Amino acid sequence: MLPKSIQNIIEKELGDKIKSVKSVLGGDINTAYRLTFESDQTAFLKTNEEAPPSMFQAESKGLKLLNSAGTELTIPNVLLLGDNFLLLEWIKEGCGKPGSAYNFGVELAKLHKTIDSQFGLDQDNYIGRLPQSNTQHNNWPDFFAIERIEPQIKMGIESDKLNRSVLKEAVSLYKKLGSIFPKEQPALLHGDLWSGNYKFTQKDSAGIYDPAVYYGHREMDISMTRLFGGFSADFYSGYNDEYPLEPGYEDRIKLCNLYPVLVHANLFGGSYSRQAEKIIKNYA
């Protein structure tokens, strides 16, 4: 049930009464609702009474940053931000027409052409419910090692989800990163781009949401689309036609996905932990 305190804030700030509330399934971190107002506006609400105030603030900033890139991707506008809730524009889902997946790839490539001078972001945020450090670095290997892999390995060892022996192999891996990754400028990334964080809209564009935004190596986004089954072949064709990936990309997919696999290891343990350890060993 929608907390009355949140309902009161929303109605006061928007000047519009809520006439219906429907639960929305799909997330395991926040409680989500579809709100319909007396004006017939619909909105997506996510709430979490235990969330630190910075969590929804960071997501709000990430969505606004993605929107500022000026692509044809549909990114929900932020309607209202509270300490324990985030109210977003409702994206009307479509089924996707021929060419929609190809165009999705093209527009994601255009997003990745939005660049910055440093890897990282001017604030930390979250991936899922885990904190994500975005301290800025001048080069990708340092950022990847220090801000992405090291914190997750430390967390995994402290919780006994990872074997301590992985530390030595990780150090060996760090030394090789400069020769593994091709040099590229820091690209604006969604940061958590798997199949559950996009849908095609009624306007046939791709809608993306639930970001973990930062400026990073663009292969991170593309690799994550391959982590849980992959997107359609047309998506990758569109991306490569607009912004071709560097040679040898296929050999780097598992390394890029070490980060989300470690995140899942720290959230769920089990096979994700063994998968992470295997990736580190294979690249070390």
PDB file of C-alpha atoms in Angstrom:
ATOM      1  CA  MET A   1       0.000   0.000   0.000  1.00  0.00           C
ATOM      2  CA  LEU A   2       1.257   3.466  -0.877  1.00  0.00           C
ATOM      3  CA  PRO A   3       2.295   5.278   2.319  1.00  0.00           C
ATOM      4  CA  LYS A   4      -0.080   8.138   3.058  1.00  0.00           C
ATOM      5  CA  SER A   5       2.824  10.455   3.836  1.00  0.00           C
ATOM      6  CA  ILE A   6       4.259  10.009   0.336  1.00  0.00           C
ATOM      7  CA  GLN A   7       0.841  10.387  -1.267  1.00  0.00           C
ATOM      8  CA  ASN A   8       0.298  13.669   0.557  1.00  0.00           C
ATOM      9  CA  ILE A   9       3.658  15.043  -0.594  1.00  0.00           C
ATOM     10  CA  ILE A  10       3.050  14.076  -4.210  1.00  0.00           C
ATOM     11  CA  GLU A  11      -0.452  15.534  -4.334  1.00  0.00           C
ATOM     12  CA  LYS A  12       0.697  18.757  -2.691  1.00  0.00           C
ATOM     13  CA  GLU A  13       3.743  19.251  -4.917  1.00  0.00           C
ATOM     14  CA  LEU A  14       2.000  18.328  -8.167  1.00  0.00           C
ATOM     15  CA  GLY A  15      -1.319  19.960  -7.327  1.00  0.00           C
ATOM     16  CA  ASP A  16      -3.112  16.868  -8.589  1.00  0.00           C
ATOM     17  CA  LYS A  17      -5.053  14.178  -6.728  1.00  0.00           C
ATOM     18  CA  ILE A  18      -4.167  10.517  -7.110  1.00  0.00           C
ATOM     19  CA  LYS A  19      -7.220   8.534  -8.201  1.00  0.00           C
ATOM     20  CA  SER A  20      -5.702   5.058  -8.540  1.00  0.00           C
ATOM     21  CA  VAL A  21      -2.640   3.145  -7.361  1.00  0.00           C
ATOM     22  CA  LYS A  22      -1.477  -0.152  -8.873  1.00  0.00           C
ATOM     23  CA  SER A  23       1.504  -2.197  -7.758  1.00  0.00           C
ATOM     24  CA  VAL A  24       4.186  -2.805 -10.379  1.00  0.00           C
ATOM     25  CA  LEU A  25       6.264  -5.984 -10.247  1.00  0.00           C
ATOM     26  CA  GLY A  26       9.832  -6.489 -11.382  1.00  0.00           C
ATOM     27  CA  GLY A  27      12.263  -5.056  -8.828  1.00  0.00           C
ATOM     28  CA  ASP A  28      13.725  -6.654  -5.701  1.00  0.00           C
ATOM     29  CA  ILE A  29      15.055  -3.446  -4.147  1.00  0.00           C
ATOM     30  CA  ASN A  30      12.228  -0.908  -4.202  1.00  0.00           C
ATOM     31  CA  THR A  31       8.454  -1.021  -4.045  1.00  0.00           C
ATOM     32  CA  ALA A  32       6.941   0.308  -7.260  1.00  0.00           C
ATOM     33  CA  TYR A  33       3.547   1.658  -8.293  1.00  0.00           C
ATOM     34  CA  ARG A  34       1.717   3.043 -11.281  1.00  0.00           C
ATOM     35  CA  LEU A  35      -0.141   6.184 -10.249  1.00  0.00           C
ATOM     36  CA  THR A  36      -3.035   7.684 -12.172  1.00  0.00           C
ATOM     37  CA  PHE A  37      -4.064  11.223 -11.326  1.00  0.00           C
ATOM     38  CA  GLU A  38      -7.361  13.029 -11.664  1.00  0.00           C
ATOM     39  CA  SER A  39      -5.829  14.894 -14.610  1.00  0.00           C
ATOM     40  CA  ASP A  40      -5.352  11.446 -16.250  1.00  0.00           C
ATOM     41  CA  GLN A  41      -1.587  11.806 -16.052  1.00  0.00           C
ATOM     42  CA  THR A  42       0.150   8.518 -15.220  1.00  0.00           C
ATOM     43  CA  ALA A  43       3.439   8.203 -13.377  1.00  0.00           C
ATOM     44  CA  PHE A  44       5.844   5.572 -12.103  1.00  0.00           C
ATOM     45  CA  LEU A  45       6.674   5.689  -8.414  1.00  0.00           C
ATOM     46  CA  LYS A  46       9.414   3.791  -6.631  1.00  0.00           C
ATOM     47  CA  THR A  47       9.716   3.927  -2.857  1.00  0.00           C
ATOM     48  CA  ASN A  48      12.104   2.541  -0.276  1.00  0.00           C
ATOM     49  CA  GLU A  49      11.805   3.519   3.380  1.00  0.00           C
ATOM     50  CA  GLU A  50      15.295   2.149   4.081  1.00  0.00           C
ATOM     51  CA  ALA A  51      17.039   3.854   1.167  1.00  0.00           C
ATOM     52  CA  PRO A  52      19.717   6.425   1.969  1.00  0.00           C
ATOM     53  CA  PRO A  53      18.651   9.849   0.653  1.00  0.00           C
ATOM     54  CA  SER A  54      21.529   9.795  -1.826  1.00  0.00           C
ATOM     55  CA  MET A  55      20.175   6.739  -3.658  1.00  0.00           C
ATOM     56  CA  PHE A  56      17.195   8.365  -5.346  1.00  0.00           C
ATOM     57  CA  GLN A  57      19.087  11.633  -5.716  1.00  0.00           C
ATOM     58  CA  ALA A  58      21.805   9.819  -7.637  1.00  0.00           C
ATOM     59  CA  GLU A  59      19.285   8.042  -9.856  1.00  0.00           C
ATOM     60  CA  SER A  60      17.529  11.320 -10.569  1.00  0.00           C
ATOM     61  CA  LYS A  61      20.801  12.928 -11.606  1.00  0.00           C
ATOM     62  CA  GLY A  62      21.674   9.933 -13.765  1.00  0.00           C
ATOM     63  CA  LEU A  63      18.389  10.092 -15.660  1.00  0.00           C
ATOM     64  CA  LYS A  64      18.803  13.817 -16.240  1.00  0.00           C
ATOM     65  CA  LEU A  65      22.347  13.278 -17.483  1.00  0.00           C
ATOM     66  CA  LEU A  66      21.193  10.606 -19.945  1.00  0.00           C
ATOM     67  CA  ASN A  67      18.439  12.922 -21.149  1.00  0.00           C
ATOM     68  CA  SER A  68      20.923  15.744 -21.682  1.00  0.00           C
ATOM     69  CA  ALA A  69      22.748  13.697 -24.338  1.00  0.00           C
ATOM     70  CA  GLY A  70      19.991  14.532 -26.825  1.00  0.00           C
ATOM     71  CA  THR A  71      19.536  11.061 -28.338  1.00  0.00           C
ATOM     72  CA  GLU A  72      16.258   9.542 -29.530  1.00  0.00           C
ATOM     73  CA  LEU A  73      16.285   7.127 -26.590  1.00  0.00           C
ATOM     74  CA  THR A  74      13.270   7.510 -24.313  1.00  0.00           C
ATOM     75  CA  ILE A  75      14.426   8.298 -20.794  1.00  0.00           C
ATOM     76  CA  PRO A  76      11.762   9.006 -18.169  1.00  0.00           C
ATOM     77  CA  ASN A  77      11.617  12.559 -16.900  1.00  0.00           C
ATOM     78  CA  VAL A  78      11.874  13.094 -13.157  1.00  0.00           C
ATOM     79  CA  LEU A  79       8.581  14.499 -11.857  1.00  0.00           C
ATOM     80  CA  LEU A  80       9.395  14.623  -8.160  1.00  0.00           C
ATOM     81  CA  LEU A  81      12.241  13.561  -5.887  1.00  0.00           C
ATOM     82  CA  GLY A  82      11.916  12.763  -2.198  1.00  0.00           C
ATOM     83  CA  ASP A  83      14.255  11.280   0.407  1.00  0.00           C
ATOM     84  CA  ASN A  84      12.562   7.885   0.138  1.00  0.00           C
ATOM     85  CA  PHE A  85      10.829   8.010  -3.245  1.00  0.00           C
ATOM     86  CA  LEU A  86      11.269   8.938  -6.882  1.00  0.00           C
ATOM     87  CA  LEU A  87       8.354   9.840  -9.164  1.00  0.00           C
ATOM     88  CA  LEU A  88       8.968   9.419 -12.876  1.00  0.00           C
ATOM     89  CA  GLU A  89       7.176   9.870 -16.141  1.00  0.00           C
ATOM     90  CA  TRP A  90       5.326   6.679 -17.129  1.00  0.00           C
ATOM     91  CA  ILE A  91       6.712   5.105 -20.321  1.00  0.00           C
ATOM     92  CA  LYS A  92       3.968   3.514 -22.408  1.00  0.00           C
ATOM     93  CA  GLU A  93       5.207   0.146 -23.616  1.00  0.00           C
ATOM     94  CA  GLY A  94       5.005  -0.998 -27.224  1.00  0.00           C
ATOM     95  CA  CYS A  95       5.958  -4.236 -28.927  1.00  0.00           C
ATOM     96  CA  GLY A  96       8.768  -2.941 -31.141  1.00  0.00           C
ATOM     97  CA  LYS A  97       8.520  -2.905 -34.925  1.00  0.00           C
ATOM     98  CA  PRO A  98      11.004  -4.021 -37.589  1.00  0.00           C
ATOM     99  CA  GLY A  99      13.955  -1.700 -37.258  1.00  0.00           C
ATOM    100  CA  SER A 100      13.320  -0.794 -33.617  1.00  0.00           C
ATOM    101  CA  ALA A 101      16.201  -2.917 -32.303  1.00  0.00           C
ATOM    102  CA  TYR A 102      18.548  -1.589 -34.985  1.00  0.00           C
ATOM    103  CA  ASN A 103      17.623   1.990 -34.090  1.00  0.00           C
ATOM    104  CA  PHE A 104      18.150   1.192 -30.421  1.00  0.00           C
ATOM    105  CA  GLY A 105      21.729   0.216 -31.222  1.00  0.00           C
ATOM    106  CA  VAL A 106      22.247   3.381 -33.258  1.00  0.00           C
ATOM    107  CA  GLU A 107      20.928   5.619 -30.471  1.00  0.00           C
ATOM    108  CA  LEU A 108      22.978   3.887 -27.778  1.00  0.00           C
ATOM    109  CA  ALA A 109      26.050   4.467 -29.940  1.00  0.00           C
ATOM    110  CA  LYS A 110      25.125   8.154 -30.114  1.00  0.00           C
ATOM    111  CA  LEU A 111      24.834   8.209 -26.320  1.00  0.00           C
ATOM    112  CA  HIS A 112      28.342   6.770 -26.090  1.00  0.00           C
ATOM    113  CA  LYS A 113      29.615   9.591 -28.272  1.00  0.00           C
ATOM    114  CA  THR A 114      28.835  11.919 -25.358  1.00  0.00           C
ATOM    115  CA  ILE A 115      32.244  12.116 -23.736  1.00  0.00           C
ATOM    116  CA  ASP A 116      34.035  13.663 -20.785  1.00  0.00           C
ATOM    117  CA  SER A 117      37.651  14.386 -19.920  1.00  0.00           C
ATOM    118  CA  GLN A 118      37.834  11.814 -17.092  1.00  0.00           C
ATOM    119  CA  PHE A 119      36.533   8.366 -16.262  1.00  0.00           C
ATOM    120  CA  GLY A 120      34.009   8.388 -13.429  1.00  0.00           C
ATOM    121  CA  LEU A 121      31.521  11.013 -12.298  1.00  0.00           C
ATOM    122  CA  ASP A 122      31.401  13.990  -9.956  1.00  0.00           C
ATOM    123  CA  GLN A 123      29.375  11.968  -7.449  1.00  0.00           C
ATOM    124  CA  ASP A 124      29.042   8.362  -6.344  1.00  0.00           C
ATOM    125  CA  ASN A 125      25.837   6.436  -6.975  1.00  0.00           C
ATOM    126  CA  TYR A 126      24.492   2.881  -6.780  1.00  0.00           C
ATOM    127  CA  ILE A 127      24.281  -0.268  -8.850  1.00  0.00           C
ATOM    128  CA  GLY A 128      21.283  -2.130  -7.556  1.00  0.00           C
ATOM    129  CA  ARG A 129      21.417  -1.549  -3.824  1.00  0.00           C
ATOM    130  CA  LEU A 130      25.221  -1.560  -3.645  1.00  0.00           C
ATOM    131  CA  PRO A 131      27.210   1.699  -3.514  1.00  0.00           C
ATOM    132  CA  GLN A 132      29.167   2.486  -6.674  1.00  0.00           C
ATOM    133  CA  SER A 133      32.328   4.574  -6.379  1.00  0.00           C
ATOM    134  CA  ASN A 134      32.869   7.039  -9.225  1.00  0.00           C
ATOM    135  CA  THR A 135      36.064   8.798  -8.107  1.00  0.00           C
ATOM    136  CA  GLN A 136      37.486  10.228 -11.307  1.00  0.00           C
ATOM    137  CA  HIS A 137      40.640   8.938 -13.014  1.00  0.00           C
ATOM    138  CA  ASN A 138      42.580   9.982 -16.094  1.00  0.00           C
ATOM    139  CA  ASN A 139      42.757   6.467 -17.526  1.00  0.00           C
ATOM    140  CA  TRP A 140      40.423   3.505 -17.792  1.00  0.00           C
ATOM    141  CA  PRO A 141      42.663   0.739 -16.347  1.00  0.00           C
ATOM    142  CA  ASP A 142      43.050   2.635 -13.061  1.00  0.00           C
ATOM    143  CA  PHE A 143      39.355   3.428 -12.852  1.00  0.00           C
ATOM    144  CA  PHE A 144      38.326  -0.132 -13.679  1.00  0.00           C
ATOM    145  CA  ALA A 145      40.709  -1.634 -11.128  1.00  0.00           C
ATOM    146  CA  ILE A 146      40.358   0.856  -8.261  1.00  0.00           C
ATOM    147  CA  GLU A 147      36.727   1.952  -8.500  1.00  0.00           C
ATOM    148  CA  ARG A 148      35.042  -1.104  -9.990  1.00  0.00           C
ATOM    149  CA  ILE A 149      36.866  -4.341  -9.185  1.00  0.00           C
ATOM    150  CA  GLU A 150      38.751  -3.696  -5.919  1.00  0.00           C
ATOM    151  CA  PRO A 151      35.708  -2.573  -3.859  1.00  0.00           C
ATOM    152  CA  GLN A 152      33.680  -5.580  -4.976  1.00  0.00           C
ATOM    153  CA  ILE A 153      36.473  -8.049  -4.251  1.00  0.00           C
ATOM    154  CA  LYS A 154      37.006  -6.515  -0.818  1.00  0.00           C
ATOM    155  CA  MET A 155      33.289  -6.736  -0.071  1.00  0.00           C
ATOM    156  CA  GLY A 156      33.150 -10.339  -1.276  1.00  0.00           C
ATOM    157  CA  ILE A 157      36.100 -11.466   0.839  1.00  0.00           C
ATOM    158  CA  GLU A 158      34.786  -9.732   3.954  1.00  0.00           C
ATOM    159  CA  SER A 159      31.442 -11.522   3.577  1.00  0.00           C
ATOM    160  CA  ASP A 160      33.085 -14.877   2.695  1.00  0.00           C
ATOM    161  CA  LYS A 161      31.432 -14.882  -0.736  1.00  0.00           C
ATOM    162  CA  LEU A 162      34.860 -14.879  -2.422  1.00  0.00           C
ATOM    163  CA  ASN A 163      37.997 -16.847  -1.638  1.00  0.00           C
ATOM    164  CA  ARG A 164      40.853 -14.740  -0.296  1.00  0.00           C
ATOM    165  CA  SER A 165      43.188 -16.375  -2.844  1.00  0.00           C
ATOM    166  CA  VAL A 166      41.578 -14.220  -5.541  1.00  0.00           C
ATOM    167  CA  LEU A 167      43.501 -11.176  -4.258  1.00  0.00           C
ATOM    168  CA  LYS A 168      46.835 -12.271  -5.721  1.00  0.00           C
ATOM    169  CA  GLU A 169      45.281 -13.069  -9.092  1.00  0.00           C
ATOM    170  CA  ALA A 170      43.470  -9.730  -9.123  1.00  0.00           C
ATOM    171  CA  VAL A 171      46.769  -7.866  -8.669  1.00  0.00           C
ATOM    172  CA  SER A 172      48.174  -9.762 -11.636  1.00  0.00           C
ATOM    173  CA  LEU A 173      45.087  -8.837 -13.660  1.00  0.00           C
ATOM    174  CA  TYR A 174      45.413  -5.136 -12.844  1.00  0.00           C
ATOM    175  CA  LYS A 175      48.911  -5.060 -14.324  1.00  0.00           C
ATOM    176  CA  LYS A 176      47.586  -6.347 -17.657  1.00  0.00           C
ATOM    177  CA  LEU A 177      44.601  -4.040 -18.082  1.00  0.00           C
ATOM    178  CA  GLY A 178      46.527  -1.382 -19.995  1.00  0.00           C
ATOM    179  CA  SER A 179      47.431  -3.891 -22.697  1.00  0.00           C
ATOM    180  CA  ILE A 180      43.984  -5.518 -22.816  1.00  0.00           C
ATOM    181  CA  PHE A 181      41.678  -2.533 -23.255  1.00  0.00           C
ATOM    182  CA  PRO A 182      41.935  -0.290 -26.323  1.00  0.00           C
ATOM    183  CA  LYS A 183      42.292   3.374 -25.425  1.00  0.00           C
ATOM    184  CA  GLU A 184      39.058   5.326 -25.798  1.00  0.00           C
ATOM    185  CA  GLN A 185      37.635   8.552 -24.445  1.00  0.00           C
ATOM    186  CA  PRO A 186      35.338   8.359 -21.398  1.00  0.00           C
ATOM    187  CA  ALA A 187      31.831   7.676 -22.763  1.00  0.00           C
ATOM    188  CA  LEU A 188      28.531   8.377 -21.049  1.00  0.00           C
ATOM    189  CA  LEU A 189      27.220   4.971 -19.955  1.00  0.00           C
ATOM    190  CA  HIS A 190      23.879   3.723 -18.715  1.00  0.00           C
ATOM    191  CA  GLY A 191      25.910   1.513 -16.398  1.00  0.00           C
ATOM    192  CA  ASP A 192      23.386  -1.283 -15.780  1.00  0.00           C
ATOM    193  CA  LEU A 193      22.133  -2.086 -19.260  1.00  0.00           C
ATOM    194  CA  TRP A 194      20.588  -5.541 -19.142  1.00  0.00           C
ATOM    195  CA  SER A 195      17.308  -6.727 -20.659  1.00  0.00           C
ATOM    196  CA  GLY A 196      15.290  -5.773 -17.578  1.00  0.00           C
ATOM    197  CA  ASN A 197      16.248  -2.109 -17.877  1.00  0.00           C
ATOM    198  CA  TYR A 198      14.866  -1.295 -21.303  1.00  0.00           C
ATOM    199  CA  LYS A 199      11.649  -1.660 -23.263  1.00  0.00           C
ATOM    200  CA  PHE A 200      10.299  -0.479 -26.573  1.00  0.00           C
ATOM    201  CA  THR A 201       7.748   2.294 -26.337  1.00  0.00           C
ATOM    202  CA  GLN A 202       4.531   2.963 -28.218  1.00  0.00           C
ATOM    203  CA  LYS A 203       6.547   5.453 -30.276  1.00  0.00           C
ATOM    204  CA  ASP A 204       8.897   2.587 -31.263  1.00  0.00           C
ATOM    205  CA  SER A 205      11.917   4.104 -29.550  1.00  0.00           C
ATOM    206  CA  ALA A 206      13.836   2.243 -26.864  1.00  0.00           C
ATOM    207  CA  GLY A 207      13.177   3.373 -23.316  1.00  0.00           C
ATOM    208  CA  ILE A 208      16.014   2.919 -20.831  1.00  0.00           C
ATOM    209  CA  TYR A 209      15.819   3.382 -17.058  1.00  0.00           C
ATOM    210  CA  ASP A 210      17.263   2.279 -13.683  1.00  0.00           C
ATOM    211  CA  PRO A 211      20.727   3.570 -14.610  1.00  0.00           C
ATOM    212  CA  ALA A 212      24.032   3.438 -12.741  1.00  0.00           C
ATOM    213  CA  VAL A 213      25.505   6.282 -14.769  1.00  0.00           C
ATOM    214  CA  TYR A 214      29.181   7.188 -15.126  1.00  0.00           C
ATOM    215  CA  TYR A 215      31.703   7.996 -17.849  1.00  0.00           C
ATOM    216  CA  GLY A 216      33.536   4.819 -18.718  1.00  0.00           C
ATOM    217  CA  HIS A 217      34.730   2.491 -21.447  1.00  0.00           C
ATOM    218  CA  ARG A 218      31.769   1.938 -23.771  1.00  0.00           C
ATOM    219  CA  GLU A 219      32.441  -1.788 -23.972  1.00  0.00           C
ATOM    220  CA  MET A 220      31.081  -2.019 -20.415  1.00  0.00           C
ATOM    221  CA  ASP A 221      27.549  -1.199 -21.576  1.00  0.00           C
ATOM    222  CA  ILE A 222      27.750  -3.410 -24.657  1.00  0.00           C
ATOM    223  CA  SER A 223      29.166  -6.347 -22.706  1.00  0.00           C
ATOM    224  CA  MET A 224      26.449  -6.145 -20.089  1.00  0.00           C
ATOM    225  CA  THR A 225      23.808  -6.479 -22.800  1.00  0.00           C
ATOM    226  CA  ARG A 226      25.366  -9.911 -23.411  1.00  0.00           C
ATOM    227  CA  LEU A 227      25.399 -11.009 -19.779  1.00  0.00           C
ATOM    228  CA  PHE A 228      21.884 -12.432 -19.485  1.00  0.00           C
ATOM    229  CA  GLY A 229      21.173 -13.780 -22.936  1.00  0.00           C
ATOM    230  CA  GLY A 230      22.020 -10.801 -25.105  1.00  0.00           C
ATOM    231  CA  PHE A 231      19.978  -8.362 -27.156  1.00  0.00           C
ATOM    232  CA  SER A 232      18.936  -8.998 -30.766  1.00  0.00           C
ATOM    233  CA  ALA A 233      21.457  -9.198 -33.592  1.00  0.00           C
ATOM    234  CA  ASP A 234      19.870  -6.084 -35.128  1.00  0.00           C
ATOM    235  CA  PHE A 235      20.758  -4.100 -32.012  1.00  0.00           C
ATOM    236  CA  TYR A 236      24.455  -4.904 -32.378  1.00  0.00           C
ATOM    237  CA  SER A 237      24.347  -4.229 -36.128  1.00  0.00           C
ATOM    238  CA  GLY A 238      22.884  -0.784 -35.508  1.00  0.00           C
ATOM    239  CA  TYR A 239      25.487  -0.009 -32.867  1.00  0.00           C
ATOM    240  CA  ASN A 240      28.437  -1.065 -34.998  1.00  0.00           C
ATOM    241  CA  ASP A 241      27.153   0.754 -38.069  1.00  0.00           C
ATOM    242  CA  GLU A 242      27.027   3.971 -36.033  1.00  0.00           C
ATOM    243  CA  TYR A 243      30.115   3.498 -33.830  1.00  0.00           C
ATOM    244  CA  PRO A 244      32.134   0.348 -34.596  1.00  0.00           C
ATOM    245  CA  LEU A 245      33.654  -1.486 -31.670  1.00  0.00           C
ATOM    246  CA  GLU A 246      37.409  -1.942 -31.630  1.00  0.00           C
ATOM    247  CA  PRO A 247      38.920  -5.236 -32.872  1.00  0.00           C
ATOM    248  CA  GLY A 248      39.129  -7.964 -30.260  1.00  0.00           C
ATOM    249  CA  TYR A 249      35.998  -6.837 -28.443  1.00  0.00           C
ATOM    250  CA  GLU A 250      34.678 -10.401 -28.189  1.00  0.00           C
ATOM    251  CA  ASP A 251      37.762 -11.357 -26.194  1.00  0.00           C
ATOM    252  CA  ARG A 252      37.051  -8.628 -23.632  1.00  0.00           C
ATOM    253  CA  ILE A 253      33.359  -9.307 -22.960  1.00  0.00           C
ATOM    254  CA  LYS A 254      33.895 -11.537 -19.927  1.00  0.00           C
ATOM    255  CA  LEU A 255      36.438  -9.136 -18.460  1.00  0.00           C
ATOM    256  CA  CYS A 256      34.026  -6.211 -18.816  1.00  0.00           C
ATOM    257  CA  ASN A 257      31.326  -8.314 -17.197  1.00  0.00           C
ATOM    258  CA  LEU A 258      33.552  -9.123 -14.228  1.00  0.00           C
ATOM    259  CA  TYR A 259      32.131  -6.036 -12.537  1.00  0.00           C
ATOM    260  CA  PRO A 260      28.413  -6.927 -12.771  1.00  0.00           C
ATOM    261  CA  VAL A 261      29.223 -10.559 -11.968  1.00  0.00           C
ATOM    262  CA  LEU A 262      31.031  -9.424  -8.800  1.00  0.00           C
ATOM    263  CA  VAL A 263      28.030  -7.241  -7.940  1.00  0.00           C
ATOM    264  CA  HIS A 264      25.774 -10.284  -8.271  1.00  0.00           C
ATOM    265  CA  ALA A 265      28.226 -12.339  -6.228  1.00  0.00           C
ATOM    266  CA  ASN A 266      28.002  -9.821  -3.406  1.00  0.00           C
ATOM    267  CA  LEU A 267      24.222  -9.699  -3.640  1.00  0.00           C
ATOM    268  CA  PHE A 268      23.501 -13.401  -4.123  1.00  0.00           C
ATOM    269  CA  GLY A 269      26.711 -15.422  -3.742  1.00  0.00           C
ATOM    270  CA  GLY A 270      26.613 -18.983  -5.058  1.00  0.00           C
ATOM    271  CA  SER A 271      27.456 -19.542  -8.718  1.00  0.00           C
ATOM    272  CA  TYR A 272      28.145 -15.845  -9.278  1.00  0.00           C
ATOM    273  CA  SER A 273      31.041 -16.040  -6.827  1.00  0.00           C
ATOM    274  CA  ARG A 274      32.605 -18.974  -8.635  1.00  0.00           C
ATOM    275  CA  GLN A 275      32.016 -17.280 -11.996  1.00  0.00           C
ATOM    276  CA  ALA A 276      33.787 -14.130 -10.822  1.00  0.00           C
ATOM    277  CA  GLU A 277      36.762 -16.101  -9.509  1.00  0.00           C
ATOM    278  CA  LYS A 278      37.023 -17.968 -12.817  1.00  0.00           C
ATOM    279  CA  ILE A 279      37.029 -14.744 -14.853  1.00  0.00           C
ATOM    280  CA  ILE A 280      39.796 -13.236 -12.703  1.00  0.00           C
ATOM    281  CA  LYS A 281      41.889 -16.399 -12.997  1.00  0.00           C
ATOM    282  CA  ASN A 282      41.444 -16.587 -16.772  1.00  0.00           C
ATOM    283  CA  TYR A 283      42.613 -13.005 -17.364  1.00  0.00           C
ATOM    284  CA  ALA A 284      45.292 -12.848 -14.636  1.00  0.00           C
TER     285      ALA A 284
END
